[in-house]
Short mmCIF file of C-alpha atoms in Angstrom, two decimals:
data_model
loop_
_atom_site.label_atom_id
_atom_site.label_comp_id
_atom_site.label_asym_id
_atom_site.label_seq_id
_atom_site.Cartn_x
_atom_site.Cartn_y
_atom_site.Cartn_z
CA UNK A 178 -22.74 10.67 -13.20
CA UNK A 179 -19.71 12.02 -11.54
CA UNK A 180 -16.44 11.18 -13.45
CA UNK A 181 -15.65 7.76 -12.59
CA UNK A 182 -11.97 7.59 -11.53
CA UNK A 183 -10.92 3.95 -10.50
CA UNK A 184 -7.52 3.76 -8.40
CA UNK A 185 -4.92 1.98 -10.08
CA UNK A 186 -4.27 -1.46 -8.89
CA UNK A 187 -2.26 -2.00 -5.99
CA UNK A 188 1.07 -4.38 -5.45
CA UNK A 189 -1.63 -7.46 -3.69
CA UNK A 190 -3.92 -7.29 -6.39
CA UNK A 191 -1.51 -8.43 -9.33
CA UNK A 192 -0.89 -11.67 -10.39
CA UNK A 193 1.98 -13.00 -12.74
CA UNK A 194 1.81 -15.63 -15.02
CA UNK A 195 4.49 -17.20 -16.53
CA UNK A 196 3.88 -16.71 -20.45
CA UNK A 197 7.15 -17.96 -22.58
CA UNK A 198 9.63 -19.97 -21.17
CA UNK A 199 12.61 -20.78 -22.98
CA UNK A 200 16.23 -22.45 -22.12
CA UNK A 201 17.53 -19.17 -21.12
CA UNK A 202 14.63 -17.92 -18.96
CA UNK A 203 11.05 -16.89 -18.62
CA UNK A 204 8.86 -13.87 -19.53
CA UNK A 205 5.62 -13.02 -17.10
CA UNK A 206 2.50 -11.02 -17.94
CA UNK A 207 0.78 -9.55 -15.06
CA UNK A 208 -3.36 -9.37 -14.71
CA UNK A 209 -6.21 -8.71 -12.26
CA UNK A 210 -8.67 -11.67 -11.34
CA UNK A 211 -12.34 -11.29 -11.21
CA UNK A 212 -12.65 -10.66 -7.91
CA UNK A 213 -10.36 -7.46 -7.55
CA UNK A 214 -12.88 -6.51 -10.32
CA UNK A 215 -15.56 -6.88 -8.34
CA UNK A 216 -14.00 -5.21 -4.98
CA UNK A 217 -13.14 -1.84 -7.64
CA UNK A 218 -16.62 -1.52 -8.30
CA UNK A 219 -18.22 -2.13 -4.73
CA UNK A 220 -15.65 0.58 -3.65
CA UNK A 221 -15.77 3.00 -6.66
CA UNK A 222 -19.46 2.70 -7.12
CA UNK A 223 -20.97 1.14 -4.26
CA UNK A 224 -22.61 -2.94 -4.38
CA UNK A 225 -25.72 -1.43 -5.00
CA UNK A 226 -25.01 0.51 -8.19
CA UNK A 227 -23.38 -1.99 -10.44
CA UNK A 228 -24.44 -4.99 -12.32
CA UNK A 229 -23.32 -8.28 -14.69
CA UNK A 230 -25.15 -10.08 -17.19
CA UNK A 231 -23.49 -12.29 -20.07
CA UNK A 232 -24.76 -13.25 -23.56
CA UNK A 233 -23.52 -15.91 -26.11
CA UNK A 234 -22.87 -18.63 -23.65
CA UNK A 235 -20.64 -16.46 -22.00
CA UNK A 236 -18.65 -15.60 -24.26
CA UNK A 237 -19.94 -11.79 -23.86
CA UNK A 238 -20.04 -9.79 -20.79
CA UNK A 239 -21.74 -6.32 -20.27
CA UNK A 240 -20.91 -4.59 -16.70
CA UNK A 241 -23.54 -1.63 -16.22
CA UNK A 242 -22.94 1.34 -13.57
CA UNK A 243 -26.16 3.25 -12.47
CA UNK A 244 -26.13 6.62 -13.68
CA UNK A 245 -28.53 8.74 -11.17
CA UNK A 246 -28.11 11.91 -13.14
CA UNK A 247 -29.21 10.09 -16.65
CA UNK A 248 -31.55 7.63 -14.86
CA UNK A 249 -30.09 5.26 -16.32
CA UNK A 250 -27.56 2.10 -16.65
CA UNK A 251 -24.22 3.17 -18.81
CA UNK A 252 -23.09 -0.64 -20.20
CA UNK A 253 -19.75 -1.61 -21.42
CA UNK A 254 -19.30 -4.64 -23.13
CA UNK A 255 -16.47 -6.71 -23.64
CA UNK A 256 -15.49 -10.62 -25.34
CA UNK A 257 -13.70 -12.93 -23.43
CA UNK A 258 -11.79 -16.83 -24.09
CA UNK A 259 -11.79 -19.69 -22.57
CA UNK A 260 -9.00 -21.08 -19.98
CA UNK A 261 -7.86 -24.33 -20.11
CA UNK A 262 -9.32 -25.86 -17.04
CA UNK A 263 -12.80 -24.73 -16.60
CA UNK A 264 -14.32 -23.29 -19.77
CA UNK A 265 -17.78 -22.24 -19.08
CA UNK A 266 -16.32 -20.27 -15.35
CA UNK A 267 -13.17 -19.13 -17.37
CA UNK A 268 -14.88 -17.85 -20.56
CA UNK A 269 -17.73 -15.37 -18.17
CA UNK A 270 -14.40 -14.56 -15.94
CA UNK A 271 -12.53 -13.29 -18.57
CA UNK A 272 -15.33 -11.62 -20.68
CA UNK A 273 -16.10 -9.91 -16.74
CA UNK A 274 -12.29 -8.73 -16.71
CA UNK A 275 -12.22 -7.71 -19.90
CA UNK A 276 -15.28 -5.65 -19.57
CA UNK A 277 -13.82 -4.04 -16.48
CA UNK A 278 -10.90 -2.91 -18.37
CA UNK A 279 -13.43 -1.26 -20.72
CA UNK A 280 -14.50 0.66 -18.11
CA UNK A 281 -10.76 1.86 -16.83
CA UNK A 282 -10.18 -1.21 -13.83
CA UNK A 283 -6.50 -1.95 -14.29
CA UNK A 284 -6.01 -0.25 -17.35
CA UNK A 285 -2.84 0.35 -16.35
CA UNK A 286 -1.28 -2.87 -16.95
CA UNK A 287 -1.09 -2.32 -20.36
CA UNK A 288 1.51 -0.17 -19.47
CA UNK A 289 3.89 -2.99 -18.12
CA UNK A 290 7.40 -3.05 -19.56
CA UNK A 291 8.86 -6.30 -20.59
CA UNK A 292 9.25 -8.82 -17.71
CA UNK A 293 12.49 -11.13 -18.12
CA UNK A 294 13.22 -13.87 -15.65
CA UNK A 295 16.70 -15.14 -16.47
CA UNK A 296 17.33 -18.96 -16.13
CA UNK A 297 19.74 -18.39 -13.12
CA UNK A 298 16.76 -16.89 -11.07
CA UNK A 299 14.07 -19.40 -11.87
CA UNK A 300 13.91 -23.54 -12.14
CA UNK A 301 13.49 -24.33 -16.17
CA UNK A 302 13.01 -27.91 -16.51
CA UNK A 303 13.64 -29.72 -20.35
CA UNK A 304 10.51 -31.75 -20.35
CA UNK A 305 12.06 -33.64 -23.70
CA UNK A 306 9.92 -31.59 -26.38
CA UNK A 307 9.08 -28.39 -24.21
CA UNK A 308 10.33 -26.25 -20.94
CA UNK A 309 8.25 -25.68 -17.88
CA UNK A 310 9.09 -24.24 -14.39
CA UNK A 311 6.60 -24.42 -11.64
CA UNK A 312 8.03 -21.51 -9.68
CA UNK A 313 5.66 -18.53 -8.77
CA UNK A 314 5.93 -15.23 -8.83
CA UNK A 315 4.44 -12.43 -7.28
CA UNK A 316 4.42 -8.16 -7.64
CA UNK A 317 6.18 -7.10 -4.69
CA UNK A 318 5.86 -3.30 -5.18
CA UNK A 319 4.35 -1.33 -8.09
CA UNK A 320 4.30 2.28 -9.04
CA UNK A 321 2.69 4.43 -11.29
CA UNK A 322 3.74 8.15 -12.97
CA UNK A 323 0.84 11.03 -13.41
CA UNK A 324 -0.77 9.57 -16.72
CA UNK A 325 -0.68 6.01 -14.73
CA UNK A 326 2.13 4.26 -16.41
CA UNK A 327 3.74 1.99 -14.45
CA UNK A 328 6.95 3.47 -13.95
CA UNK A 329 8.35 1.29 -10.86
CA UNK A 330 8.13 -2.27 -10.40
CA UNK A 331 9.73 -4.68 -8.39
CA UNK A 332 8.58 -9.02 -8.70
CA UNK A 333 9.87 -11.64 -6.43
CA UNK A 334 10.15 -15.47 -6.48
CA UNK A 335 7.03 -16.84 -3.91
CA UNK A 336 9.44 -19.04 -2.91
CA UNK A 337 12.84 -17.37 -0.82
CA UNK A 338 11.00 -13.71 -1.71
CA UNK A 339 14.28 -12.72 -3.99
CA UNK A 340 13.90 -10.17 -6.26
CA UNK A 341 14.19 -11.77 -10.00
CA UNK A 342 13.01 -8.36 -11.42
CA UNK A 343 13.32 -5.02 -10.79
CA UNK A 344 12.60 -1.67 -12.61
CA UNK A 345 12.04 2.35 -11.85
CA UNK A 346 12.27 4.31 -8.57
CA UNK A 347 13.01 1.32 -5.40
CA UNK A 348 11.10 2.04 -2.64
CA UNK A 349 12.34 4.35 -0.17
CA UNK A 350 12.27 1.43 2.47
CA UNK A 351 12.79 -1.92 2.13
CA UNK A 352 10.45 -3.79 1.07
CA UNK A 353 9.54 -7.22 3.70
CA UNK A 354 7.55 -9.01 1.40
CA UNK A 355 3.95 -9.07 -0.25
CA UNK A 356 2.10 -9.56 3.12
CA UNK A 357 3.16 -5.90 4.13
CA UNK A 358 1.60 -3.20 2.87
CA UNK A 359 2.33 0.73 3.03
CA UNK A 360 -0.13 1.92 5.62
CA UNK A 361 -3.13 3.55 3.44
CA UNK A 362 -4.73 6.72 4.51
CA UNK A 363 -8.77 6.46 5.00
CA UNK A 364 -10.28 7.68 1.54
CA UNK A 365 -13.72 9.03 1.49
CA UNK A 366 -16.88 7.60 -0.27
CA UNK A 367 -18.21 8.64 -3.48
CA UNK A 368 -21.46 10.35 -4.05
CA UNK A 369 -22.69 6.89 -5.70
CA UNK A 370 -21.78 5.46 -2.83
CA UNK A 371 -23.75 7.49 -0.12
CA UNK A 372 -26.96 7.60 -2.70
CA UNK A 373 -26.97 3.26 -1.81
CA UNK A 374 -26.65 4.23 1.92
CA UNK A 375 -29.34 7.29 1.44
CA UNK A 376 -31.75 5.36 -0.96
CA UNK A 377 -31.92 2.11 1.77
CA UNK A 378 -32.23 4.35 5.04
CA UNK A 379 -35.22 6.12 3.22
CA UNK A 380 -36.09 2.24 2.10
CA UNK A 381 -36.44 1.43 6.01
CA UNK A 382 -37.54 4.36 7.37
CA UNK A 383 -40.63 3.47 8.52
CA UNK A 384 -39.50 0.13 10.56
CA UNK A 385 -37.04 2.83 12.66
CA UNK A 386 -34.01 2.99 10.18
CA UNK A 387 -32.73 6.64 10.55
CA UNK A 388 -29.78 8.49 9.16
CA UNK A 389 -29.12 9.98 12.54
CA UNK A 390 -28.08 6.34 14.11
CA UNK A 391 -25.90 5.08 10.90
CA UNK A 392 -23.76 8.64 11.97
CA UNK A 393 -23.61 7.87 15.87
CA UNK A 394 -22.49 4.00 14.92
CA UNK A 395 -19.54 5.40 12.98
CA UNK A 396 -19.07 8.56 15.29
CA UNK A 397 -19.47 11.16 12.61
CA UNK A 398 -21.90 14.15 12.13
CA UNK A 399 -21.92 13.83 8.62
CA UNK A 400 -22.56 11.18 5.66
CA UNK A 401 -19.63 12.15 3.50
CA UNK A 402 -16.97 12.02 6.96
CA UNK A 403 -17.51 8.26 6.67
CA UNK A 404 -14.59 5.93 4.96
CA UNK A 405 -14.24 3.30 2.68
CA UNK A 406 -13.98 0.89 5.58
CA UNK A 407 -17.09 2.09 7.55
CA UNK A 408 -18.84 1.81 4.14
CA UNK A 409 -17.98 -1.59 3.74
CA UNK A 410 -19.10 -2.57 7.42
CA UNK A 411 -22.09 -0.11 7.27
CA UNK A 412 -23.55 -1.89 3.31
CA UNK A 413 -22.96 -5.53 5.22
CA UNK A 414 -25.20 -4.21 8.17
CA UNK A 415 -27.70 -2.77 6.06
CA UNK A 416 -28.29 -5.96 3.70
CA UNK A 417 -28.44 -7.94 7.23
CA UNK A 418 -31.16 -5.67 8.17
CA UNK A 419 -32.95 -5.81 4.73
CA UNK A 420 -32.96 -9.97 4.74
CA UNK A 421 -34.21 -9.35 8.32
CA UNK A 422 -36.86 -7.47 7.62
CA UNK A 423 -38.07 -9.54 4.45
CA UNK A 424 -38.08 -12.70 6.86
CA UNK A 425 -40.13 -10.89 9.38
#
């Protein structure tokens, strides 16, 4: 297996929750939900080359990659607790995160400083024996140094979009909100990821699948030209095809 190098998480795929709230203001944690998870490894790996299974009624996850060189599945396992709403869905989704961190998916939050809201940017209610704000929050730009600290970070109230914390290097424009995005350039697929594409042409073959049409669809002469994006479209065609062809 090639080294696995997950990108670190970008600004729209980091959550804050509020964790202490006191008279003078709030502190926030920020984490990944399962399904950014989910998206790293379809994109790192490819949908094909990853798996999920859990053990002690949840409680446990183990997330395997396929390792083509070995032959084999590399697991990492991971424990998990239960939220307060749904245990059963919230125990397996946080044993899934947690095994995903084992593996290096948002790893860098670990790095986050210490977030402060201060009372004056938030509404803290005195609920007679506790404090509790409903506001939201969200990560409105995020950066990272060459060891992937977090070395930048910027959080807005949901509501009004001011900025109620800032840290590091601003951006070099102004920053409009969590909607836009910088513009991304195209990143190429992984080797895992054109074995999927490889092993289900050679799958298909014989009902007329060929490599040759995959590369005029996309306009490219040549597997590893194709992008994340066209790998994305080009797996959802292919798993159309393969139901099709089971049905027929």
């Amino acid at each position: 297996m090639e080294k696995l190098n997950f990108r670190t998480l970008q600004a729209d795929e980091i959550d804050c929750r509020i964790a202490t709230i006191k008279e003078s203001g709030l502190s926030l944690l920020l984490y990944k939900d399962a399904r950014v998870d989910q998206n790293m490894l379809d994109e790192a790996v490819g949908p094909m080359n990853w798996q999920r299974h859990h053990s002690r009624d949840n409680a446990n996850c183990t997330v395997a990659i396929w390792d083509s060189e070995k032959n084999q599945w590399i697991e990492k396992e991971d424990t998990g607790t239960e939220s307060y709403t749904e245990k059963e869905k919230g125990l397996a989704s946080d044993s899934f995160k947690r095994a995903c961190f084992n593996w290096g998916i948002g790893r860098e939050l670990y790095t986050s400083p210490f977030i402060w809201i201060s009372a004056q940017d938030c509404n803290i209610k005195n609920s007679g024996n506790r404090f509790t704000c409903n506001d939201s929050f969200y990560v409105s730009q995020i950066g990272y140094d060459e060891k992937r600290n977090i070395n930048s970070l910027t959080i807005k109230k949901s509501k009004g979009n001011s900025i109620v914390f800032s840290m590091g290097k601003k951006p070099e424009k102004p920053d409009e909100g969590q909607a836009k995005q910088p513009e991304k350039k195209s990143e190429g697929i992984t080797t895992p990821m054109i074995e999927s594409i490889k092993s289900l042409v050679e799958k298909h073959s014989g009902k007329g699948l060929k490599m040759e049409k995959i590369l005029a669809m996309y306009k490219i002469k040549d597997i590893n030209e194709m992008t994340i994006e066209q790998y994305k479209d080009c797996m959802n065609k292919l798993k159309l095809y393969e139901e099709k062809t089971i049905h027929e």
